[in-house]
Coordinates of C-alpha atoms in Angstrom, one line a residue:
Chain S
M22 CA -24.1 22.0 5.7
R23 CA -24.6 18.4 5.8
K24 CA -28.6 18.6 5.0
T25 CA -27.5 21.5 2.5
T26 CA -25.5 18.8 0.7
L27 CA -28.2 16.3 1.0
A28 CA -31.2 18.3 -0.4
L29 CA -28.7 19.5 -3.4
V30 CA -28.1 15.8 -4.1
M31 CA -31.6 14.6 -3.9
K32 CA -32.3 17.2 -6.6
L33 CA -29.4 16.3 -8.9
A34 CA -30.6 12.4 -8.4
A35 CA -34.2 13.1 -9.3
S36 CA -32.8 14.8 -12.4
F37 CA -30.1 12.1 -13.4
A38 CA -31.1 10.6 -16.7
F39 CA -33.0 7.3 -15.4
A40 CA -34.5 8.6 -11.9
G41 CA -38.1 6.9 -12.2
E42 CA -38.2 3.9 -13.6
S43 CA -35.0 1.6 -13.6
P44 CA -32.9 0.4 -16.9
P45 CA -32.6 -3.1 -18.0
A46 CA -30.3 -4.8 -15.9
P47 CA -26.6 -5.6 -17.4
P48 CA -26.6 -8.9 -19.0
P49 CA -24.8 -11.4 -17.0
D50 CA -21.2 -11.6 -17.9
R51 CA -21.0 -7.7 -17.7
Q52 CA -22.6 -8.5 -13.7
R53 CA -19.9 -10.3 -13.0
E54 CA -17.6 -8.0 -14.3
L55 CA -18.9 -5.4 -12.5
V56 CA -19.1 -7.3 -9.2
Q57 CA -15.2 -7.7 -9.6
F58 CA -14.7 -3.8 -10.6
V59 CA -16.7 -2.8 -7.4
R60 CA -15.0 -5.5 -5.2
Q61 CA -11.5 -4.7 -6.8
D62 CA -11.5 -1.5 -7.6
C63 CA -13.8 0.1 -5.3
G64 CA -12.1 -1.9 -2.9
A65 CA -8.7 -0.3 -3.0
C66 CA -10.3 2.7 -1.1
H67 CA -13.6 1.2 0.4
G68 CA -12.0 -2.5 1.5
L69 CA -12.3 -5.5 -0.4
G70 CA -15.2 -6.2 2.3
L71 CA -16.9 -2.6 1.6
A72 CA -16.9 -1.9 5.0
G73 CA -14.7 1.0 4.5
G74 CA -11.0 2.3 4.3
L75 CA -9.9 5.6 2.9
G76 CA -13.7 5.6 1.7
P77 CA -16.7 5.3 3.9
S78 CA -18.1 2.0 4.3
L79 CA -20.9 0.7 1.4
L80 CA -22.6 -1.9 3.6
P81 CA -26.2 -1.5 3.3
S82 CA -26.2 -0.3 6.7
A83 CA -24.1 2.6 6.3
L84 CA -26.3 4.0 3.1
E85 CA -29.4 3.7 4.7
Q86 CA -30.2 7.2 3.9
W87 CA -29.1 7.4 0.2
P88 CA -31.5 6.8 -2.1
P89 CA -30.1 4.2 -4.8
E90 CA -30.1 7.6 -7.6
A91 CA -28.2 9.7 -5.0
L92 CA -25.6 6.7 -4.7
A93 CA -25.5 6.3 -8.9
L94 CA -24.9 10.2 -9.0
T95 CA -22.2 10.0 -6.5
I96 CA -20.4 7.1 -8.5
H97 CA -21.1 9.0 -11.7
E98 CA -19.8 12.1 -10.8
G99 CA -17.5 11.8 -7.8
R100 CA -17.4 13.8 -4.5
P101 CA -15.6 17.2 -4.8
D102 CA -13.2 17.7 -2.1
T103 CA -12.7 14.2 -1.6
P104 CA -11.0 11.4 -3.4
M105 CA -13.9 9.9 -4.6
P106 CA -13.4 10.1 -8.5
P107 CA -16.1 10.5 -11.3
W108 CA -16.7 6.5 -12.5
R109 CA -18.5 7.8 -15.8
R110 CA -15.6 6.7 -17.9
F111 CA -15.8 3.2 -17.0
L112 CA -19.2 2.7 -16.1
S113 CA -22.5 3.4 -18.2
E114 CA -25.3 4.8 -16.3
A115 CA -27.2 1.9 -16.2
E116 CA -24.4 0.0 -15.0
T117 CA -24.1 2.6 -12.3
L118 CA -27.8 2.3 -11.2
W119 CA -27.7 -1.6 -11.1
I120 CA -24.6 -1.2 -9.0
A121 CA -26.3 1.7 -6.2
Q122 CA -28.9 -1.0 -6.5
R123 CA -26.9 -3.9 -5.4
L124 CA -25.1 -1.3 -2.7
K125 CA -27.9 -1.2 -1.0
E126 CA -29.3 -4.8 -0.5
G127 CA -26.0 -6.0 0.4
F128 CA -23.2 -6.2 -2.6
P129 CA -22.7 -9.6 -4.2
R130 CA -19.6 -11.9 -4.2
Chain G
M25 CA 36.8 -48.1 20.6
T26 CA 34.8 -50.9 22.6
P27 CA 31.3 -52.0 21.2
L28 CA 29.6 -50.2 24.0
R29 CA 31.4 -46.8 23.0
L30 CA 30.6 -47.8 19.3
F31 CA 27.2 -48.5 19.7
L32 CA 26.8 -44.8 21.5
V33 CA 28.4 -43.1 18.9
F34 CA 25.8 -44.9 16.3
F35 CA 22.9 -43.8 18.6
V36 CA 23.8 -40.2 19.1
C37 CA 24.2 -40.2 15.4
A38 CA 21.0 -41.9 14.6
L39 CA 19.1 -39.0 17.3
C40 CA 20.9 -36.2 15.9
I41 CA 19.4 -37.0 12.3
A42 CA 15.9 -37.5 13.5
C43 CA 15.7 -34.2 15.3
G44 CA 17.3 -32.5 12.7
N45 CA 15.6 -33.7 10.0
A46 CA 14.8 -30.0 8.1
P47 CA 18.0 -28.4 7.1
L48 CA 19.1 -25.5 7.9
R49 CA 19.1 -22.1 6.0
G50 CA 18.7 -18.9 6.4
A51 CA 15.8 -16.4 5.4
G52 CA 17.5 -13.6 3.5
D53 CA 16.2 -14.5 -0.2
L54 CA 12.7 -15.3 1.3
G55 CA 9.6 -13.2 1.0
I56 CA 5.7 -12.9 1.0
V57 CA 3.1 -12.8 -1.7
V58 CA -0.1 -11.1 -0.5
E59 CA -3.4 -13.0 -2.3
R60 CA -6.0 -10.0 -1.3
E61 CA -9.2 -12.1 -1.3
S62 CA -7.8 -15.3 0.4
G63 CA -6.5 -14.3 3.2
C64 CA -3.4 -16.3 2.4
V65 CA 0.0 -15.2 1.7
T66 CA 2.6 -17.6 -1.0
L67 CA 5.7 -17.7 0.8
V68 CA 8.2 -17.5 -1.6
D69 CA 12.2 -18.2 -2.5
T70 CA 13.6 -15.8 -4.6
S71 CA 16.9 -17.5 -5.5
A72 CA 14.8 -20.4 -6.7
R73 CA 12.4 -18.1 -8.0
A74 CA 9.6 -20.3 -7.0
A75 CA 6.8 -20.6 -3.6
Y76 CA 7.8 -23.3 -1.2
G77 CA 4.8 -22.7 1.4
R78 CA 1.3 -20.9 1.7
V79 CA 0.0 -19.7 4.9
C80 CA -3.8 -18.7 5.9
G81 CA -5.8 -17.4 8.0
L82 CA -4.7 -13.3 8.1
G83 CA -8.3 -12.0 7.7
D84 CA -9.1 -8.9 5.0
L85 CA -6.0 -8.5 3.3
S86 CA -7.0 -6.1 0.6
H87 CA -4.3 -3.3 0.9
A88 CA -2.3 -5.8 3.3
H89 CA 1.4 -4.2 4.1
A90 CA 4.3 -6.4 5.8
V91 CA 7.5 -5.7 7.5
F92 CA 10.2 -8.1 8.8
S93 CA 11.9 -8.8 12.3
R94 CA 15.6 -7.7 12.0
D95 CA 16.7 -11.3 12.0
A96 CA 14.5 -12.1 8.4
R97 CA 12.3 -14.9 10.0
Y98 CA 9.2 -13.6 10.8
A99 CA 6.7 -11.2 8.8
Y100 CA 4.4 -9.3 10.3
V101 CA 1.2 -8.3 7.9
F102 CA -1.1 -6.1 8.6
G103 CA -4.3 -6.8 7.3
R104 CA -7.4 -4.2 6.5
D105 CA -9.4 -5.3 9.0
G106 CA -6.7 -4.5 12.2
G107 CA -5.7 -7.7 12.1
L108 CA -1.6 -8.1 12.6
T109 CA -0.3 -11.6 12.2
K110 CA 3.2 -12.6 12.7
V111 CA 4.5 -15.0 10.0
D112 CA 7.1 -17.7 10.7
L113 CA 8.7 -18.1 7.1
L114 CA 11.3 -20.5 8.1
A115 CA 8.4 -22.8 9.6
A116 CA 5.5 -21.7 7.2
R117 CA 3.0 -21.2 10.0
I118 CA 1.5 -18.3 11.9
A119 CA 3.7 -17.7 15.1
R120 CA 1.3 -15.2 16.7
R121 CA -2.0 -13.2 15.9
I122 CA -3.8 -10.4 17.3
V123 CA -7.0 -8.2 15.9
Q124 CA -5.5 -4.7 16.9
S125 CA -8.2 -2.2 15.5
G126 CA -11.1 -2.3 13.0
N127 CA -9.9 -0.6 10.1
A128 CA -6.0 -0.4 9.5
I129 CA -3.8 0.3 6.7
G130 CA 0.0 -0.9 7.7
G131 CA 2.4 -0.5 9.7
A132 CA 6.3 -0.2 10.5
I133 CA 9.0 -1.6 12.8
S134 CA 11.5 0.3 14.9
Q135 CA 14.8 1.1 14.3
N136 CA 16.1 -1.8 17.1
G137 CA 13.5 -4.3 16.0
R138 CA 11.8 -4.8 19.3
L139 CA 8.4 -2.6 18.7
V140 CA 5.9 -3.3 16.0
V141 CA 3.4 -0.3 15.5
A142 CA 0.3 -0.4 13.2
Q143 CA -1.5 2.7 11.7
N144 CA -5.1 3.0 12.0
Y145 CA -7.9 4.3 10.0
V146 CA -10.6 3.6 12.9
P147 CA -10.2 4.2 15.6
G148 CA -7.4 7.1 14.3
G149 CA -4.1 6.6 15.8
I150 CA -1.1 4.4 15.8
K151 CA -0.8 1.2 18.1
A152 CA 2.7 -0.2 19.4
F153 CA 3.3 -4.0 19.7
D154 CA 6.1 -5.9 21.6
A155 CA 7.9 -7.8 18.3
D156 CA 8.2 -11.0 20.2
T157 CA 5.0 -11.2 21.8
L158 CA 2.3 -8.9 20.2
D159 CA 1.4 -7.4 23.6
F160 CA 0.1 -4.2 23.4
V161 CA 2.7 -1.8 24.6
A162 CA 1.4 1.8 23.9
E163 CA -0.9 3.9 21.3
V164 CA -1.2 7.3 20.4
P165 CA -4.8 8.7 19.2
A166 CA -4.9 11.2 16.2
E167 CA -7.0 13.4 18.0
Y168 CA -6.2 16.4 15.9
A169 CA -8.4 18.8 17.8
P170 CA -10.9 17.9 20.6
G171 CA -13.0 14.9 19.8
L172 CA -12.0 14.6 16.4
F173 CA -9.3 11.7 15.3
S174 CA -8.0 11.7 11.9
K175 CA -7.2 8.5 9.5
V176 CA -3.7 7.7 10.0
V177 CA -1.4 7.5 6.6
G178 CA 2.3 7.0 5.8
L179 CA 3.6 5.5 8.7
A180 CA 7.4 5.1 8.6
D181 CA 10.4 4.4 11.0
A182 CA 12.9 7.1 11.7
P183 CA 16.0 6.3 13.4
G184 CA 15.9 7.0 17.2
Q185 CA 13.1 4.8 17.9
R186 CA 11.1 7.2 16.3
F187 CA 8.1 6.8 14.1
A188 CA 6.8 9.6 11.2
Y189 CA 3.1 9.7 10.1
A190 CA 0.2 11.9 8.4
L191 CA -2.8 12.8 9.3
F192 CA -5.1 12.7 6.3
D193 CA -8.3 14.6 7.8
G194 CA -6.1 16.5 10.4
G195 CA -3.6 17.9 7.9
E196 CA -0.6 17.6 10.0
I197 CA 2.4 15.3 10.1
W198 CA 3.6 13.7 13.8
V199 CA 6.5 12.4 14.7
S200 CA 6.1 10.0 17.9
D201 CA 9.7 9.3 19.8
F202 CA 9.0 5.7 21.4
S203 CA 12.7 5.4 23.3
D204 CA 10.4 5.1 26.4
P205 CA 8.3 2.5 24.3
R206 CA 5.4 2.8 27.2
H207 CA 5.3 6.6 27.5
P208 CA 5.7 8.0 23.7
T209 CA 6.0 11.7 23.3
T210 CA 4.8 13.2 19.7
R211 CA 5.4 16.2 18.0
R212 CA 3.3 17.8 15.5
F213 CA 3.8 19.6 12.3
P214 CA 1.4 21.3 9.7
A215 CA 1.7 19.5 6.4
G216 CA -1.1 20.6 4.1
R217 CA -4.6 19.2 2.7
Q218 CA -5.4 16.1 3.0
P219 CA -1.7 13.9 2.7
Y220 CA -2.4 10.8 1.5
D221 CA 0.9 8.9 1.9
G222 CA 4.7 9.3 3.4
L223 CA 7.9 8.4 3.1
V224 CA 11.4 8.8 5.3
T225 CA 14.6 8.8 2.5
P226 CA 16.8 6.0 2.8
D227 CA 19.3 8.0 4.9
G228 CA 16.2 8.5 7.5
R229 CA 16.7 12.2 7.7
H230 CA 13.4 13.5 5.9
Y231 CA 10.2 12.5 5.8
L232 CA 7.9 13.6 2.6
A233 CA 4.3 13.4 3.0
G234 CA 2.5 13.8 -0.3
L235 CA -0.7 15.9 -0.7
F236 CA -4.0 15.1 -2.2
G237 CA -5.8 17.9 -1.5
E238 CA -3.7 20.3 -3.1
D239 CA -0.7 20.3 -5.2
G240 CA 2.4 19.8 -3.1
V241 CA 4.5 18.0 -0.5
A242 CA 5.1 18.5 2.8
L243 CA 8.8 18.1 4.1
L244 CA 10.1 17.4 7.4
D245 CA 14.0 17.4 8.7
L246 CA 14.0 14.9 11.1
W247 CA 17.6 15.8 11.9
R248 CA 16.6 19.8 12.7
P249 CA 12.9 18.9 13.4
D250 CA 13.1 22.6 15.2
E251 CA 13.3 24.2 11.8
G252 CA 9.3 22.4 11.3
S253 CA 7.8 21.4 8.0
R254 CA 7.8 23.6 4.9
K255 CA 5.9 22.8 1.6
I256 CA 7.5 21.8 -1.7
L257 CA 6.5 21.4 -5.3
I258 CA 4.0 23.9 -4.6
G259 CA 1.6 23.7 -8.0
Y260 CA 3.5 21.3 -9.7
G261 CA 0.7 20.3 -12.1
A262 CA -0.7 23.7 -13.0
H263 CA 0.5 23.4 -16.3
D264 CA -2.2 21.2 -16.9
E265 CA -5.7 20.3 -15.8
K266 CA -5.6 17.5 -13.0
M267 CA -7.4 14.5 -13.8
P268 CA -9.7 12.2 -11.7
V269 CA -7.5 9.9 -9.6
Y270 CA -8.5 6.1 -9.8
K271 CA -6.6 4.9 -7.1
M272 CA -4.5 6.6 -4.4
P273 CA -0.6 6.4 -5.3
H274 CA 1.9 5.2 -3.1
L275 CA 4.8 6.8 -1.5
R276 CA 6.0 3.5 -0.4
G277 CA 8.4 2.5 -2.6
W278 CA 10.4 5.8 -2.2
A279 CA 12.9 6.1 -5.4
L280 CA 15.5 8.1 -4.6
A281 CA 18.5 7.5 -7.6
S282 CA 20.8 9.6 -9.3
G283 CA 20.8 12.7 -7.3
K284 CA 17.5 12.7 -7.3
A285 CA 13.7 12.1 -5.3
W286 CA 11.3 10.3 -8.3
L287 CA 7.6 10.9 -7.2
P288 CA 4.5 10.2 -8.6
A289 CA 2.3 13.2 -10.0
V290 CA -1.3 12.9 -8.2
G291 CA -3.9 13.5 -11.4
H292 CA -1.2 13.8 -14.2
N293 CA 0.2 11.3 -16.2
E294 CA 3.5 12.0 -14.9
V295 CA 6.7 10.9 -12.3
I296 CA 8.4 13.8 -10.9
A297 CA 11.8 13.9 -10.4
L298 CA 13.5 16.7 -7.4
D299 CA 16.9 17.2 -6.8
A300 CA 17.5 15.7 -3.6
A301 CA 20.5 18.6 -2.6
N302 CA 17.6 21.4 -2.7
W303 CA 13.8 19.6 -3.3
H304 CA 13.7 21.9 -6.2
Q305 CA 11.7 20.4 -9.2
A306 CA 14.3 18.7 -11.5
A307 CA 12.2 17.7 -14.4
R308 CA 8.9 16.1 -15.4
I309 CA 8.7 13.0 -17.1
P310 CA 5.5 11.6 -19.1
V311 CA 4.5 8.3 -18.7
R312 CA 1.8 5.9 -20.0
G313 CA -0.7 6.7 -17.0
Q314 CA -1.2 8.0 -13.5
P315 CA 1.6 6.5 -11.4
V316 CA 0.7 4.3 -8.0
F317 CA 4.4 3.0 -7.5
V318 CA 7.3 4.6 -8.4
M319 CA 10.0 2.5 -7.5
A320 CA 13.7 2.8 -7.5
R321 CA 16.1 -0.6 -8.6
P322 CA 18.2 -0.7 -5.5
D323 CA 21.2 0.5 -7.3
G324 CA 19.3 3.4 -8.4
R325 CA 19.8 3.3 -12.1
Q326 CA 16.2 2.4 -13.2
V327 CA 12.9 4.2 -12.0
W328 CA 10.0 1.2 -12.5
V329 CA 6.2 2.8 -12.3
N330 CA 3.0 0.8 -12.3
F331 CA -0.3 2.7 -13.1
A332 CA -4.0 3.3 -11.9
L333 CA -7.2 2.2 -14.1
P334 CA -7.0 2.3 -16.7
D335 CA -3.8 1.9 -17.8
N336 CA -2.6 -0.9 -14.8
G337 CA -1.6 -3.5 -17.1
K338 CA 1.5 -1.3 -18.6
V339 CA 4.7 -0.9 -16.5
D340 CA 7.2 2.3 -17.7
V341 CA 10.8 1.8 -16.8
I342 CA 13.0 5.3 -16.6
D343 CA 16.3 5.4 -17.0
T344 CA 17.6 7.7 -14.3
L345 CA 20.8 8.9 -16.3
N346 CA 18.8 10.4 -18.7
G347 CA 15.3 11.1 -17.2
R348 CA 13.9 8.9 -20.2
V349 CA 11.5 6.5 -20.1
M350 CA 13.7 3.5 -21.8
R351 CA 11.1 0.7 -22.0
R352 CA 7.4 0.3 -21.8
L353 CA 6.3 -3.5 -20.7
E354 CA 2.7 -4.9 -20.6
P355 CA 3.6 -7.6 -18.1
G356 CA -0.2 -8.6 -16.9
H357 CA -3.6 -7.4 -16.3
A358 CA -3.5 -5.3 -13.0
I359 CA -0.1 -4.9 -12.3
L360 CA -0.8 -4.1 -8.7
H361 CA 2.9 -4.2 -7.0
L362 CA 6.8 -4.8 -7.8
E363 CA 9.3 -5.9 -5.7
F364 CA 13.1 -5.7 -6.6
T365 CA 15.2 -8.9 -5.4
P366 CA 17.8 -7.2 -2.4
R367 CA 20.5 -6.3 -5.0
G368 CA 17.8 -5.7 -8.0
E369 CA 19.0 -7.9 -10.7
E370 CA 15.5 -9.7 -11.0
V371 CA 11.8 -7.6 -10.1
W372 CA 8.8 -9.7 -9.0
L373 CA 5.6 -8.3 -10.6
S374 CA 1.9 -8.8 -9.4
A375 CA -0.5 -9.6 -12.1
R376 CA -3.9 -9.2 -10.2
D377 CA -6.3 -10.2 -12.5
D378 CA -3.6 -13.0 -14.3
D379 CA -3.4 -14.9 -11.1
K380 CA -0.1 -14.7 -11.6
V381 CA 3.0 -13.3 -10.2
T382 CA 5.8 -12.7 -12.8
V383 CA 9.7 -12.5 -12.5
L384 CA 11.7 -10.4 -15.0
D385 CA 15.1 -9.7 -15.4
T386 CA 15.9 -6.0 -15.1
E387 CA 18.9 -5.8 -17.7
T388 CA 17.4 -7.9 -20.5
F389 CA 13.7 -7.4 -19.8
A390 CA 13.2 -11.1 -20.1
P391 CA 10.4 -13.1 -18.4
L392 CA 12.5 -15.9 -15.9
A393 CA 9.6 -17.5 -14.1
T394 CA 5.9 -17.3 -13.7
L395 CA 4.0 -18.3 -10.2
P396 CA 0.6 -19.2 -10.1
V397 CA -0.9 -16.9 -7.0
P398 CA -4.5 -16.6 -6.5
R399 CA -5.3 -12.3 -6.5
P400 CA -1.9 -11.1 -5.9
S401 CA -1.1 -8.1 -4.9
G402 CA 2.0 -6.9 -2.6
I403 CA 5.3 -8.4 -3.2
F404 CA 7.5 -8.3 0.7
F405 CA 10.8 -9.5 0.5
T406 CA 12.8 -9.8 3.5
S407 CA 15.6 -7.6 2.7
R408 CA 13.5 -4.8 3.5
A409 CA 14.2 -6.3 7.3
H410 CA 17.6 -4.0 6.9
R411 CA 16.6 -0.8 5.3
I412 CA 15.2 2.5 6.8
G413 CA 11.5 3.4 6.0
F414 CA 10.5 0.0 4.7

């Protein structure tokens, strides 16, 4: 079951608009907003330190098996049958991927 | 009076003044404001509408919750990181602190004030501690199936040294009786898919668990537990499409007013009013966003509602007589929580992104004071010490 889900996500991720080459990073002001956004609003479920809460841990050690594109897809589209909503209303695809990449390497303060 | 006696009288008076330099005061008008980033709480005096102290070193306070000792002197602050800190509000310092789990989500205090109970995500379950010493007393792991542990939500105290709570992953309501504190006994009841929070009614009789995974609310009559739980409000959102939920609503600010219960509709820009006599839906009140807290003013005349993203700068006030929004406010950026003064003449609102707490008059809606507090979230006043389910 888990493997099927993973395979599906990978397939979808591959079709994600910007898979392959990275879009330009958001400007510094927007990056600061995004950091706050993730810490505060994602943190509402995943914990301010992103170590997990109602939602799972978003620390690099917990995300090892997921490529950034898969994470970006989850952020963008949400996860059905879980409380994880699609965040595309608030984030562009480029911003979503930037967040996913930062999560993989340890999210900035 | 001889000179020696006179001297003794003066000496004793001087001693009294020296050791009793802090004036006596009560704690019934005090409270705390959680600072979610700094690990501190700001101590506030609701009569003076001012901060009078700050206590730090409480760990990760995102989503922190607090309950109070029955003498209203101590706040028990439950941190996200499993920290449980007993804060002395009069001395403005930490009295005791333990780290009781890895990932926690709040707690409650027993009817007799002797047990403080924390609810945990990891490891899933509840743990009881001595309210004086914070020594471990007992625990109930939320093992809903062999080897499977659930995150616990919606922990609330109930009369009879009981605690009711819901299992997010297990889909059940559990009621643990701590009459024999070291040997709690637990009864299990079905709830439904993904209960996200729960509450006990002000009389301590009913426990309600809001469901995230389906449209409905699970209800248990704690006076007649043998009748079991049942579901109410089934399919309450069927009239339109459920929207994405950017912040889980809370039921903790339970609103029972004008004979109705007022609840957030999950995934809809609505508050649901339930007839508290039969638990049937009485009305749906359109509001300006997805409700997070739906809180009744203590006299029940108004219900105040704050919202999830992107409407978290707004607050709607519902008139409970006619069931309509009577006032629309924009009191700040990211209004995370609100708390009424004990009898409701004022309300305190935390505006996270403005780093301030605003005090409003609940009749005129005029701002009365603003307190600078870094990244404020939960506001908790000592009047909670004497209310069931808070």
